[in-house]
Amino acid sequence: MKRNFNEWLFGFRDSIADYGYYIDFEKVHRNVDSIKIELNILNSLIGSKNIEEDFENLLKKYPEVLKCIPVLLAVRVNEIYCQDKNGGCLYQFNGLSNDIYDYKYFMKETGLFDLLENHIVNNLVDYATGVETGLDSNGRKNRGGHLMENLVESFIQKAGFVKDVNYFKEMYIHQITNKWNIDLSAISNQGKMEKRFDFVVKTPNMIYGIETNFYGGGGSKLNETARSYKTLAWETEEIDGFTFVWFTDGKGWTSARNNLEETFDVMEHIYNIKDLEDGIISEVFK
């Protein structure tokens, strides 16, 4: 029975974020613990009445504290370039590579001396934890990209498939070809393009190449994705023993619904999360 696109699209989700999506606190604490000793040494500068001299003496005795200074500026690098009317300087923070005067100038001009001597913070370990939490929020995009993969994989497993036995993650065309001796040149541009599928499921009668994605927001990429997967679906129709399956969802598709509908109209195996919940994997993968 032909499915209704509007009804199918209406069931798309706003979000699939899990509890670990927002902040990876294990990573945050691990990063802070790696510089905790150095941060506590720098704590001795808080409230200093002669911070430049105290900082110089501290560097001479504990030069290793330099490695945690970039984190105080919310960056994860070992060197930072800065310039002003007096010129530019590349500051290295993996040891006393610059003159101590340069480091004092850096601390003053970036505002870190002010942060310390005027009690703007009371504990650099707590401060760094906050910084790392903020930095980790930038990782949501990467975590979000894996949410749909993880969700689809959970349904593949619920359907009884076993990883590296009859389903495989991140498999390239040449790997599929070598493993099952199937000609996929129709989708590899005669071997010139090396595509990777998010999952490959192998049943006694068929090989299923699977793509997954979730779009919470719109953008031009959605139109490109819909067009490219429509082409891929057409190309795989000519391959005996291979079926392309696309699992997608997300309210972001609302802005690209026309291109998605075009793909929906010509592609048999395009499904959303509700389809997964309704047992589509057991129904299709035979």
Tab-separated table of C-alpha atoms in Angstrom:
chain	number	residue	atom	x	y	z
A	1	MET	CA	0.000	0.000	0.000
A	2	LYS	CA	1.337	3.404	-1.001
A	3	ARG	CA	2.288	5.512	1.975
A	4	ASN	CA	1.153	9.093	2.455
A	5	PHE	CA	4.102	11.493	2.544
A	6	ASN	CA	2.374	14.179	4.609
A	7	GLU	CA	1.376	11.694	7.286
A	8	TRP	CA	4.894	10.255	7.302
A	9	LEU	CA	6.527	13.698	7.598
A	10	PHE	CA	4.099	14.732	10.335
A	11	GLY	CA	5.567	12.032	12.570
A	12	PHE	CA	9.094	13.471	12.437
A	13	ARG	CA	10.649	14.325	15.820
A	14	ASP	CA	11.921	17.635	17.174
A	15	SER	CA	14.863	15.969	18.896
A	16	ILE	CA	16.390	12.622	19.748
A	17	ALA	CA	18.815	13.940	22.348
A	18	ASP	CA	19.632	11.525	25.148
A	19	TYR	CA	20.824	12.465	28.640
A	20	GLY	CA	24.487	12.409	27.654
A	21	TYR	CA	23.993	14.699	24.668
A	22	TYR	CA	24.283	18.031	26.427
A	23	ILE	CA	27.511	17.697	28.412
A	24	ASP	CA	29.968	14.816	28.729
A	25	PHE	CA	30.873	15.409	32.365
A	26	GLU	CA	33.167	12.395	32.455
A	27	LYS	CA	35.283	14.044	29.771
A	28	VAL	CA	35.096	17.418	31.535
A	29	HIS	CA	36.392	15.991	34.831
A	30	ARG	CA	39.038	13.943	33.048
A	31	ASN	CA	40.402	17.046	31.303
A	32	VAL	CA	40.445	19.089	34.517
A	33	ASP	CA	42.074	16.265	36.504
A	34	SER	CA	44.929	16.168	33.988
A	35	ILE	CA	45.937	19.735	34.999
A	36	LYS	CA	44.571	19.821	38.541
A	37	ILE	CA	47.987	20.018	40.234
A	38	GLU	CA	49.099	22.887	38.017
A	39	LEU	CA	45.838	24.750	38.576
A	40	ASN	CA	46.235	24.437	42.336
A	41	ILE	CA	49.746	25.845	42.066
A	42	LEU	CA	48.378	28.818	40.136
A	43	ASN	CA	45.780	29.270	42.870
A	44	SER	CA	48.599	30.727	44.974
A	45	LEU	CA	48.425	33.828	42.765
A	46	ILE	CA	44.815	34.612	43.646
A	47	GLY	CA	44.720	37.895	45.550
A	48	SER	CA	48.448	38.526	45.026
A	49	LYS	CA	49.561	42.086	45.815
A	50	ASN	CA	52.604	41.762	43.542
A	51	ILE	CA	51.343	39.399	40.903
A	52	GLU	CA	53.962	39.950	38.195
A	53	GLU	CA	56.835	39.160	40.540
A	54	ASP	CA	54.960	36.258	42.133
A	55	PHE	CA	54.131	34.865	38.697
A	56	GLU	CA	57.769	35.123	37.605
A	57	ASN	CA	58.979	33.309	40.708
A	58	LEU	CA	56.315	30.658	40.262
A	59	LEU	CA	57.312	30.040	36.617
A	60	LYS	CA	60.944	29.628	37.578
A	61	LYS	CA	60.037	26.991	40.138
A	62	TYR	CA	57.051	25.362	38.411
A	63	PRO	CA	57.271	25.999	34.638
A	64	GLU	CA	54.810	23.152	34.079
A	65	VAL	CA	51.947	25.464	35.113
A	66	LEU	CA	52.170	27.041	31.666
A	67	LYS	CA	50.338	24.108	30.088
A	68	CYS	CA	47.061	24.994	31.795
A	69	ILE	CA	47.055	28.687	30.870
A	70	PRO	CA	45.378	28.224	27.444
A	71	VAL	CA	42.481	26.438	29.150
A	72	LEU	CA	41.915	29.545	31.289
A	73	LEU	CA	41.207	31.318	27.993
A	74	ALA	CA	38.893	28.514	26.840
A	75	VAL	CA	41.216	27.162	24.143
A	76	ARG	CA	42.854	23.750	23.775
A	77	VAL	CA	46.194	24.497	22.134
A	78	ASN	CA	49.873	24.455	23.058
A	79	GLU	CA	50.648	27.752	21.378
A	80	ILE	CA	48.804	31.042	20.928
A	81	TYR	CA	49.645	33.941	18.632
A	82	CYS	CA	48.747	37.486	19.710
A	83	GLN	CA	49.566	40.916	18.364
A	84	ASP	CA	49.010	44.556	19.253
A	85	LYS	CA	50.626	47.927	18.540
A	86	ASN	CA	53.901	46.592	19.981
A	87	GLY	CA	54.064	43.732	17.484
A	88	GLY	CA	53.212	40.038	17.491
A	89	CYS	CA	54.400	37.045	19.471
A	90	LEU	CA	53.867	33.289	19.332
A	91	TYR	CA	53.533	32.017	22.875
A	92	GLN	CA	54.413	28.398	23.614
A	93	PHE	CA	52.807	26.694	26.603
A	94	ASN	CA	54.528	23.320	26.656
A	95	GLY	CA	57.500	24.650	28.617
A	96	LEU	CA	59.490	27.833	29.123
A	97	SER	CA	60.007	28.399	25.399
A	98	ASN	CA	59.477	32.169	25.573
A	99	ASP	CA	61.105	34.765	27.777
A	100	ILE	CA	59.378	35.105	31.140
A	101	TYR	CA	58.718	38.758	30.318
A	102	ASP	CA	56.648	37.581	27.317
A	103	TYR	CA	54.488	35.377	29.516
A	104	LYS	CA	53.941	38.227	31.978
A	105	TYR	CA	52.918	40.484	29.086
A	106	PHE	CA	50.526	37.785	27.849
A	107	MET	CA	48.937	37.330	31.265
A	108	LYS	CA	48.472	41.068	31.690
A	109	GLU	CA	47.090	41.816	28.238
A	110	THR	CA	44.681	38.871	28.148
A	111	GLY	CA	43.252	39.858	31.529
A	112	LEU	CA	44.395	36.732	33.368
A	113	PHE	CA	46.398	38.728	35.914
A	114	ASP	CA	43.288	40.799	36.625
A	115	LEU	CA	41.264	37.602	36.982
A	116	LEU	CA	43.664	36.355	39.647
A	117	GLU	CA	44.792	39.377	41.628
A	118	ASN	CA	41.323	40.911	41.984
A	119	HIS	CA	39.641	37.728	43.268
A	120	ILE	CA	37.348	37.524	40.230
A	121	VAL	CA	37.693	33.778	40.727
A	122	ASN	CA	38.351	31.999	44.011
A	123	ASN	CA	39.509	28.620	42.714
A	124	LEU	CA	41.004	27.824	39.322
A	125	VAL	CA	39.977	24.167	39.476
A	126	ASP	CA	36.338	25.212	39.703
A	127	TYR	CA	36.905	27.874	37.043
A	128	ALA	CA	38.531	25.357	34.675
A	129	THR	CA	35.640	22.957	35.239
A	130	GLY	CA	33.275	25.676	34.057
A	131	VAL	CA	35.488	26.430	31.061
A	132	GLU	CA	35.685	22.760	30.092
A	133	THR	CA	31.919	22.469	30.419
A	134	GLY	CA	31.515	25.338	27.989
A	135	LEU	CA	34.068	23.878	25.587
A	136	ASP	CA	32.361	20.510	25.692
A	137	SER	CA	29.068	22.069	24.608
A	138	ASN	CA	30.749	22.566	21.230
A	139	GLY	CA	30.942	18.801	20.971
A	140	ARG	CA	27.168	18.472	20.802
A	141	LYS	CA	27.266	18.576	17.013
A	142	ASN	CA	29.504	15.522	16.906
A	143	ARG	CA	27.457	13.732	19.556
A	144	GLY	CA	24.270	14.653	17.723
A	145	GLY	CA	25.611	13.142	14.534
A	146	HIS	CA	25.922	9.795	16.266
A	147	LEU	CA	22.545	9.841	18.013
A	148	MET	CA	20.619	8.629	14.974
A	149	GLU	CA	23.267	6.003	14.221
A	150	ASN	CA	23.056	4.718	17.781
A	151	LEU	CA	19.267	4.693	17.655
A	152	VAL	CA	19.146	2.762	14.373
A	153	GLU	CA	21.767	0.330	15.642
A	154	SER	CA	19.686	-0.397	18.728
A	155	PHE	CA	16.758	-1.402	16.499
A	156	ILE	CA	19.018	-3.515	14.299
A	157	GLN	CA	20.126	-5.376	17.406
A	158	LYS	CA	16.555	-5.721	18.694
A	159	ALA	CA	15.684	-7.368	15.377
A	160	GLY	CA	18.208	-10.083	16.215
A	161	PHE	CA	21.201	-9.032	14.138
A	162	VAL	CA	24.670	-9.380	15.641
A	163	LYS	CA	27.509	-6.919	15.103
A	164	ASP	CA	30.329	-8.214	12.875
A	165	VAL	CA	28.319	-11.370	12.215
A	166	ASN	CA	25.386	-10.243	10.099
A	167	TYR	CA	25.522	-6.478	10.521
A	168	PHE	CA	28.521	-4.197	10.182
A	169	LYS	CA	29.252	-0.535	10.966
A	170	GLU	CA	30.883	1.995	8.642
A	171	MET	CA	31.570	-0.298	5.722
A	172	TYR	CA	33.084	0.909	2.455
A	173	ILE	CA	32.017	-0.258	-0.996
A	174	HIS	CA	35.283	-2.113	-1.597
A	175	GLN	CA	34.859	-3.959	1.707
A	176	ILE	CA	31.352	-5.050	0.742
A	177	THR	CA	32.588	-6.127	-2.678
A	178	ASN	CA	35.489	-8.138	-1.267
A	179	LYS	CA	33.461	-9.769	1.490
A	180	TRP	CA	30.495	-10.952	-0.586
A	181	ASN	CA	31.848	-10.788	-4.140
A	182	ILE	CA	29.151	-8.406	-5.341
A	183	ASP	CA	29.581	-5.901	-8.168
A	184	LEU	CA	28.826	-2.416	-6.842
A	185	SER	CA	30.438	-0.503	-9.686
A	186	ALA	CA	27.056	1.102	-10.466
A	187	ILE	CA	27.295	3.138	-7.260
A	188	SER	CA	31.069	3.584	-7.146
A	189	ASN	CA	31.414	5.236	-10.553
A	190	GLN	CA	33.284	2.178	-11.827
A	191	GLY	CA	35.474	2.097	-8.737
A	192	LYS	CA	36.369	5.810	-8.792
A	193	MET	CA	34.221	6.750	-5.775
A	194	GLU	CA	34.671	5.144	-2.353
A	195	LYS	CA	31.349	5.449	-0.562
A	196	ARG	CA	30.876	4.343	3.027
A	197	PHE	CA	27.569	3.122	4.439
A	198	ASP	CA	26.710	3.725	8.089
A	199	PHE	CA	25.584	0.102	8.391
A	200	VAL	CA	25.456	-2.980	6.239
A	201	VAL	CA	23.058	-5.801	7.107
A	202	LYS	CA	23.534	-9.221	5.504
A	203	THR	CA	20.662	-11.681	5.295
A	204	PRO	CA	20.640	-15.003	3.385
A	205	ASN	CA	19.041	-13.328	0.372
A	206	MET	CA	20.147	-9.705	0.422
A	207	ILE	CA	22.776	-7.136	1.363
A	208	TYR	CA	21.327	-3.920	2.777
A	209	GLY	CA	23.380	-0.714	2.634
A	210	ILE	CA	22.054	1.708	5.247
A	211	GLU	CA	22.394	5.472	5.695
A	212	THR	CA	21.157	7.307	8.778
A	213	ASN	CA	20.746	10.976	9.671
A	214	PHE	CA	18.676	13.317	11.790
A	215	TYR	CA	18.174	17.000	11.053
A	216	GLY	CA	16.851	19.159	13.854
A	217	GLY	CA	17.393	22.298	11.791
A	218	GLY	CA	17.179	23.247	8.140
A	219	GLY	CA	19.828	24.204	5.621
A	220	SER	CA	21.003	23.619	2.070
A	221	LYS	CA	22.617	20.322	3.038
A	222	LEU	CA	19.201	18.684	3.381
A	223	ASN	CA	18.327	19.317	-0.261
A	224	GLU	CA	21.679	17.930	-1.364
A	225	THR	CA	21.208	14.855	0.816
A	226	ALA	CA	17.730	14.156	-0.556
A	227	ARG	CA	18.915	14.484	-4.147
A	228	SER	CA	22.009	12.337	-3.677
A	229	TYR	CA	20.085	9.566	-1.915
A	230	LYS	CA	17.436	9.603	-4.640
A	231	THR	CA	20.207	9.045	-7.172
A	232	LEU	CA	21.720	6.314	-5.026
A	233	ALA	CA	18.356	4.567	-4.780
A	234	TRP	CA	18.015	4.605	-8.570
A	235	GLU	CA	21.533	3.250	-9.062
A	236	THR	CA	21.096	0.387	-6.605
A	237	GLU	CA	17.906	-0.769	-8.340
A	238	GLU	CA	20.160	-2.212	-11.041
A	239	ILE	CA	22.210	-4.291	-8.592
A	240	ASP	CA	21.014	-7.809	-7.893
A	241	GLY	CA	21.327	-8.779	-4.246
A	242	PHE	CA	21.767	-5.229	-2.901
A	243	THR	CA	19.195	-2.817	-1.433
A	244	PHE	CA	19.704	0.742	-0.264
A	245	VAL	CA	17.830	1.744	2.920
A	246	TRP	CA	17.634	5.263	4.348
A	247	PHE	CA	16.565	6.055	7.918
A	248	THR	CA	16.029	9.766	8.474
A	249	ASP	CA	14.049	12.052	10.746
A	250	GLY	CA	13.991	15.521	12.272
A	251	LYS	CA	11.842	18.628	11.956
A	252	GLY	CA	14.604	20.234	9.906
A	253	TRP	CA	13.168	18.418	6.907
A	254	THR	CA	10.149	20.732	6.995
A	255	SER	CA	12.208	23.378	5.189
A	256	ALA	CA	13.293	20.864	2.537
A	257	ARG	CA	10.100	18.873	2.287
A	258	ASN	CA	9.796	19.201	-1.504
A	259	ASN	CA	13.115	17.500	-2.206
A	260	LEU	CA	12.430	14.907	0.468
A	261	GLU	CA	9.019	14.171	-1.054
A	262	GLU	CA	10.604	13.662	-4.476
A	263	THR	CA	12.903	11.072	-2.945
A	264	PHE	CA	10.062	9.524	-0.946
A	265	ASP	CA	8.032	9.083	-4.139
A	266	VAL	CA	10.737	7.076	-5.927
A	267	MET	CA	12.501	5.317	-3.047
A	268	GLU	CA	10.866	2.241	-1.585
A	269	HIS	CA	13.001	1.916	1.522
A	270	ILE	CA	13.008	5.302	3.235
A	271	TYR	CA	11.874	5.258	6.853
A	272	ASN	CA	11.644	7.407	9.973
A	273	ILE	CA	11.892	6.662	13.695
A	274	LYS	CA	8.231	5.756	13.980
A	275	ASP	CA	8.778	3.139	11.266
A	276	LEU	CA	11.618	1.739	13.359
A	277	GLU	CA	9.384	1.606	16.421
A	278	ASP	CA	6.731	-0.158	14.367
A	279	GLY	CA	9.169	-2.969	13.490
A	280	ILE	CA	10.157	-2.061	9.942
A	281	ILE	CA	13.579	-3.731	10.241
A	282	SER	CA	12.128	-7.180	10.904
A	283	GLU	CA	9.616	-6.614	8.128
A	284	VAL	CA	12.133	-5.510	5.469
A	285	PHE	CA	15.432	-7.203	6.313
A	286	LYS	CA	14.749	-10.778	5.234
